[in-house]
Short mmCIF file of C-alpha atoms in Angstrom, two decimals:
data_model
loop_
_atom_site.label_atom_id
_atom_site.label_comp_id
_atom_site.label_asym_id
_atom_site.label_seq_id
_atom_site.Cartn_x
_atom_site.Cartn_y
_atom_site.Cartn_z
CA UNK Y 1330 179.73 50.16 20.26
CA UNK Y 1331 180.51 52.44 17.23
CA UNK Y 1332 183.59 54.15 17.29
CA UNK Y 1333 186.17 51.54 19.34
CA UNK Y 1334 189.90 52.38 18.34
CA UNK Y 1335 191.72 48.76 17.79
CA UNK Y 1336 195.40 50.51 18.26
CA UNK Y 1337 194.77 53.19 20.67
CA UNK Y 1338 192.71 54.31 24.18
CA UNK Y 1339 190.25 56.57 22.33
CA UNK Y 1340 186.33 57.37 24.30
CA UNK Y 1341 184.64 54.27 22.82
CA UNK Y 1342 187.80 51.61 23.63
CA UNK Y 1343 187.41 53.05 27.18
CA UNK Y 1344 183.81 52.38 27.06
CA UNK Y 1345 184.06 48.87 26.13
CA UNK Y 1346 186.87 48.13 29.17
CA UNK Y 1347 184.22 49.83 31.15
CA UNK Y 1348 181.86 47.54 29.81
CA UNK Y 1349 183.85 44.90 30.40
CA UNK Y 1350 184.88 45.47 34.07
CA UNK Y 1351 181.57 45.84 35.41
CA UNK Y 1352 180.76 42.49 34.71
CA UNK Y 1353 179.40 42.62 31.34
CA UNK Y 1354 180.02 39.46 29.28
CA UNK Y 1355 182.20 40.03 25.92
CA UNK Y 1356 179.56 37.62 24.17
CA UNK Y 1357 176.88 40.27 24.58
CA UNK Y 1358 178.80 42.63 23.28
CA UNK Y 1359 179.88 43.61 19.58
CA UNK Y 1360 182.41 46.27 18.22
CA UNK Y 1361 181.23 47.67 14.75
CA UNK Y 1362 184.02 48.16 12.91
CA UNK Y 1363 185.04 47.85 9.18
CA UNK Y 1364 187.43 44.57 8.56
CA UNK Y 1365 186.02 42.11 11.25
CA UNK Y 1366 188.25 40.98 14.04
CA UNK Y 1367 188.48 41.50 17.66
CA UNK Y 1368 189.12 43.98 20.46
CA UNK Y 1369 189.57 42.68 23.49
CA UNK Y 1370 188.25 39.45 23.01
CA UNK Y 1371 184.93 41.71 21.61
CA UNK Y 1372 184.17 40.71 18.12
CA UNK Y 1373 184.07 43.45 16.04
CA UNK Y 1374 181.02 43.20 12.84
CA UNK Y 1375 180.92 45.40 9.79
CA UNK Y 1376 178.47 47.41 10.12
CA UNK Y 1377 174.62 47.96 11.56
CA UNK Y 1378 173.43 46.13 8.67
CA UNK Y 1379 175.21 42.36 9.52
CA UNK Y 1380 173.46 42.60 13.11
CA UNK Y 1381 171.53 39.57 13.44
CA UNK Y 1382 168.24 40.30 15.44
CA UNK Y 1383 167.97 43.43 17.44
CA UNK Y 1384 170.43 45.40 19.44
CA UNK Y 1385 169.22 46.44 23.14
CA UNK Y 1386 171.64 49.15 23.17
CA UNK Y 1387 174.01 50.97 20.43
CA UNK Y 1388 176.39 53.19 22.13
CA UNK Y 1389 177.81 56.14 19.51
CA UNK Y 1390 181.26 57.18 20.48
CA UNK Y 1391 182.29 58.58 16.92
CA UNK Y 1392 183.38 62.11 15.98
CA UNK Y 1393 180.39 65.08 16.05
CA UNK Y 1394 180.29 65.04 12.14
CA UNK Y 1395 179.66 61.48 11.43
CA UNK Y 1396 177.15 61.45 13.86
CA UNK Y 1397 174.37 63.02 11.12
CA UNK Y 1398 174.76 60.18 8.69
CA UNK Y 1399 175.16 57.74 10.99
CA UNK Y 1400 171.95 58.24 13.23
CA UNK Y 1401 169.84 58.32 9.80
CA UNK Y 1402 171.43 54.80 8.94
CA UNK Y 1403 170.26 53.57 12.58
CA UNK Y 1404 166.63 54.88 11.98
CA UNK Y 1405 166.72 53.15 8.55
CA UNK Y 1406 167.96 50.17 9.81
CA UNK Y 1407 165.27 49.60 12.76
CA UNK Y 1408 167.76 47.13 14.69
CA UNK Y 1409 168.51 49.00 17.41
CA UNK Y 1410 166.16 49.44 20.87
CA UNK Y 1411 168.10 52.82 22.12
CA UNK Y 1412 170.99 54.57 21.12
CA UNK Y 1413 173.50 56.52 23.32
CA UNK Y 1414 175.04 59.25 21.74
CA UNK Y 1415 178.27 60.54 23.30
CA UNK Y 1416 179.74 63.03 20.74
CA UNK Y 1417 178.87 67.10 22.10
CA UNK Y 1418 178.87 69.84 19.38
CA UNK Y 1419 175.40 68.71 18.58
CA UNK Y 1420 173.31 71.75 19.12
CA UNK Y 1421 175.48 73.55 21.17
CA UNK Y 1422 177.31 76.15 19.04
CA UNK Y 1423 175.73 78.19 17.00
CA UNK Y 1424 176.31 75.91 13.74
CA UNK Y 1425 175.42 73.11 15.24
CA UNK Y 1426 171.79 74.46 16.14
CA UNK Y 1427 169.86 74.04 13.00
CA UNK Y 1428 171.25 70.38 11.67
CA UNK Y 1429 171.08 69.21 15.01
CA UNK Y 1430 166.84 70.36 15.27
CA UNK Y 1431 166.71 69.05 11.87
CA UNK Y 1432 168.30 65.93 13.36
CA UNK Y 1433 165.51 65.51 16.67
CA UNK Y 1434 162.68 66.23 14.19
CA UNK Y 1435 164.13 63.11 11.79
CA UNK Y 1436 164.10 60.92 15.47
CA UNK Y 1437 160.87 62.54 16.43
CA UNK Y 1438 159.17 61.57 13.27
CA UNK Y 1439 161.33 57.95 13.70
CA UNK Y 1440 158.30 57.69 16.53
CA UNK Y 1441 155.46 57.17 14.60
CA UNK Y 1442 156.67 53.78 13.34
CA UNK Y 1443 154.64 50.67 14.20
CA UNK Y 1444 157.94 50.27 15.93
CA UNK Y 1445 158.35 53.50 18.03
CA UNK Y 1446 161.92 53.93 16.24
CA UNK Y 1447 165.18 54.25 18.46
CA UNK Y 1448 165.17 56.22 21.84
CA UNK Y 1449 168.09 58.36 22.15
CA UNK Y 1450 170.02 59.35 25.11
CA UNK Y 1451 172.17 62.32 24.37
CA UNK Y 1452 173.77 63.82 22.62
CA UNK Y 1453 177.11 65.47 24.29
CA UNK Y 1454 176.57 63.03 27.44
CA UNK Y 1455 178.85 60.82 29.67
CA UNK Y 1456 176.67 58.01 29.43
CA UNK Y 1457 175.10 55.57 32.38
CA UNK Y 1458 176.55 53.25 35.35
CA UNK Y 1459 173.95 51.25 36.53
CA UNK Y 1460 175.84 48.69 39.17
CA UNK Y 1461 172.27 46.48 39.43
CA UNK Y 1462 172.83 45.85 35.45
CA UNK Y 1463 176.43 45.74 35.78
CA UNK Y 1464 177.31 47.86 33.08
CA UNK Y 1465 179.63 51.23 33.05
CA UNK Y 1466 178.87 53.02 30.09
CA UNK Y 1467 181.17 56.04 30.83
CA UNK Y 1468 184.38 57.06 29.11
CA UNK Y 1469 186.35 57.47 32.45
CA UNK Y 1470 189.06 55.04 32.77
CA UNK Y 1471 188.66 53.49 35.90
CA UNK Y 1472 192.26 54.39 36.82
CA UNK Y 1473 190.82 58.30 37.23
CA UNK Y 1474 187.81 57.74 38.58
CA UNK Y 1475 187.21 54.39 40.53
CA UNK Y 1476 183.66 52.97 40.59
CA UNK Y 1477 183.76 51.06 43.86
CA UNK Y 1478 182.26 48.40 41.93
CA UNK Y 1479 180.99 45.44 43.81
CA UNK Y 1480 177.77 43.79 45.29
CA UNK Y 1481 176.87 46.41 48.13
CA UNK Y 1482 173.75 47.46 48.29
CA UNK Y 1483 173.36 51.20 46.78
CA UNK Y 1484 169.70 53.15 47.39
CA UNK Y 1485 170.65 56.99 45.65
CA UNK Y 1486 170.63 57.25 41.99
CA UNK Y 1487 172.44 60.81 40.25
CA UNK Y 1488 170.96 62.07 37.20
CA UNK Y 1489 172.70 65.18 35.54
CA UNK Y 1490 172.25 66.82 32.17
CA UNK Y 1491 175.82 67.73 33.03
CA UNK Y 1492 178.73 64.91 32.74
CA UNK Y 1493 181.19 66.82 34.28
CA UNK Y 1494 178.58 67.35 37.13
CA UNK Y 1495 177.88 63.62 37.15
CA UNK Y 1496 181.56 62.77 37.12
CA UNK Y 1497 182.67 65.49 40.32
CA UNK Y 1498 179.74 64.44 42.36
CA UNK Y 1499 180.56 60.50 41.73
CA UNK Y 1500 183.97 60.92 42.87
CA UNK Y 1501 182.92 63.07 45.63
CA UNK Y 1502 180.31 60.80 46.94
CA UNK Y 1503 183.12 57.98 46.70
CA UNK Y 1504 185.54 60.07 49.07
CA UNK Y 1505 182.61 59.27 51.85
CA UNK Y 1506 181.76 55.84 50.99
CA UNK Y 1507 178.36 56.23 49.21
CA UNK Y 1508 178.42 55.28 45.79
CA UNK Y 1509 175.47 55.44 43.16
CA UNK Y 1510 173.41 52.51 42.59
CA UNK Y 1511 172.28 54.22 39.12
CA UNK Y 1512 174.68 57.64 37.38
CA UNK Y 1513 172.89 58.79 33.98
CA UNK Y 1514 174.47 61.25 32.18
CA UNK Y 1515 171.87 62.79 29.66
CA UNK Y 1516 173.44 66.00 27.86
CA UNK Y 1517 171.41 67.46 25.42
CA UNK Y 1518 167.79 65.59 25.54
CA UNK Y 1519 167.25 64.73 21.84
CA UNK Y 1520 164.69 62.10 23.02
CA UNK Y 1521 165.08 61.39 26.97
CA UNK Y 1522 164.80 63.64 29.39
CA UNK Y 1523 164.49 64.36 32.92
CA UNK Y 1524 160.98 63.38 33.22
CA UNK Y 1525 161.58 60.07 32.21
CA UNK Y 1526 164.63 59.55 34.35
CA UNK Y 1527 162.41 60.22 37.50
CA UNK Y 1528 159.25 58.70 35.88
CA UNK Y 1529 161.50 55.36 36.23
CA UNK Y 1530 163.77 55.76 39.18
CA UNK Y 1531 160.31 56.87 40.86
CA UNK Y 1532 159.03 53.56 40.92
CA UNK Y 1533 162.56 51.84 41.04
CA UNK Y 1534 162.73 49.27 43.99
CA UNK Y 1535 166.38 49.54 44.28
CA UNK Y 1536 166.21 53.61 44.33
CA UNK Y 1537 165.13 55.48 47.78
CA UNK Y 1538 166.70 58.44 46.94
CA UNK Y 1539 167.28 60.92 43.47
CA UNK Y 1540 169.49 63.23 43.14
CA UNK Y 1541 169.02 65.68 39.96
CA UNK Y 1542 171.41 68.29 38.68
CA UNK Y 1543 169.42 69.89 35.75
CA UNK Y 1544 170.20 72.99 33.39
CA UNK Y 1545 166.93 73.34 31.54
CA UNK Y 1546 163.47 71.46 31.63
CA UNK Y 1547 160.96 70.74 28.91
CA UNK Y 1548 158.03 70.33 30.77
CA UNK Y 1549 158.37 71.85 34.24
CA UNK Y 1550 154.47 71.42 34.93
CA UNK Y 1551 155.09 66.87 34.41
CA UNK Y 1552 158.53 67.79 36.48
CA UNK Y 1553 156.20 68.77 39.38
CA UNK Y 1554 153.73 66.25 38.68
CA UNK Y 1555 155.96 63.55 39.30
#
């Protein structure tokens, strides 16, 4: 996690007690942060450069502006697997339009690699509880909205490009006992979109039913292919 506050509750310390109370283990995880140490028992590293092998996941809960430099230092790097990118303003004012297309075309191009460079999820999203990988990626405290976390089995996955969609619908479903097994939040679609959502939850044995909420699709024609 980028972006975890060591004094205060800010979006990316609430991500890593999320992290934490779905059953991830703190020895998987790793705070980046200047000056070492620890957050909640989480041991906090320099910076992208001092990670030893190759991060599965690299969640970005840092301010809009920082975001720009930052996601050029992951492509550079070519440590990290994915990258979740919680910070909105990234294409949706005005301003924001042209850096952030300048920005998609950098990760676009990041695909060509021998590699296949980072996938993104994001930007401007809530981020992903999956209870099968026991992980809550959200910035909810669990205080305002409870997961009903725990080992029952769960068959309808939620995928929004809206997280305050993803959030109402969550806590809705929870009112009636039904829980998600799988809640992606995916904002803006720099790299992942709908189609891939369903093109795995399609063919996910733990998934029998999908639930979309979508506000605009690339490719409507692979949409109704799938």
């Amino acid at each position: 996690i980028v972006g975890a506050s060591a004094s205060g509750m800010n979006f990316g310390r609430i991500i890593l007690r999320n992290l934490l109370g779905s059953g991830c283990p703190p020895e998987r995880l790793c705070v980046i942060r200047p000056g070492g140490g620890e957050i909640d028992g989480v041991a906090c590293i320099e910076n992208l450069a001092a990670i030893e092998g190759k991060l599965d996941l690299l969640i970005v809960a840092v301010a809009a502006d920082a975001v720009y430099p930052l996601v050029d230092e992951i492509i550079a790097a070519a440590t990290v697997e994915a990258v979740m990118l919680i910070p909105g303003g990234l294409g949706e004012t005005a301003k924001s339009r042209e850096p952030a297309a300048a920005l998609a075309a950098r990760i676009n191009a990041a695909h060509a690699r021998d590699d296949g460079g980072p996938i993104f999820l994001g930007a401007n999203c809530l981020g992903v509880v999956s209870h099968p990988g026991r992980y809550d990626s959200w910035f909810i405290p669990e205080e305002k909205l409870p997961k009903q976390r725990g080992d029952r089995r769960r068959t309808a996955a939620f995928v929004s490009q809206s997280g305050g969609h993803a959030q109402d619908l969550t806590h809705y479903a929870n009112q009636f006992n039904i829980g998600f097994s799988k809640v992606i939040s995916f904002g803006n679609a720099l790299t992942l979109d709908s189609t891939d959502f369903l093109t795995y939850l399609r063919s996910d044995a733990d998934t029998e039913i999908i639930c979309m909420y979508l506000e605009g699709v690339k490719d409507g024609q692979k949409l109704a292919r799938l």
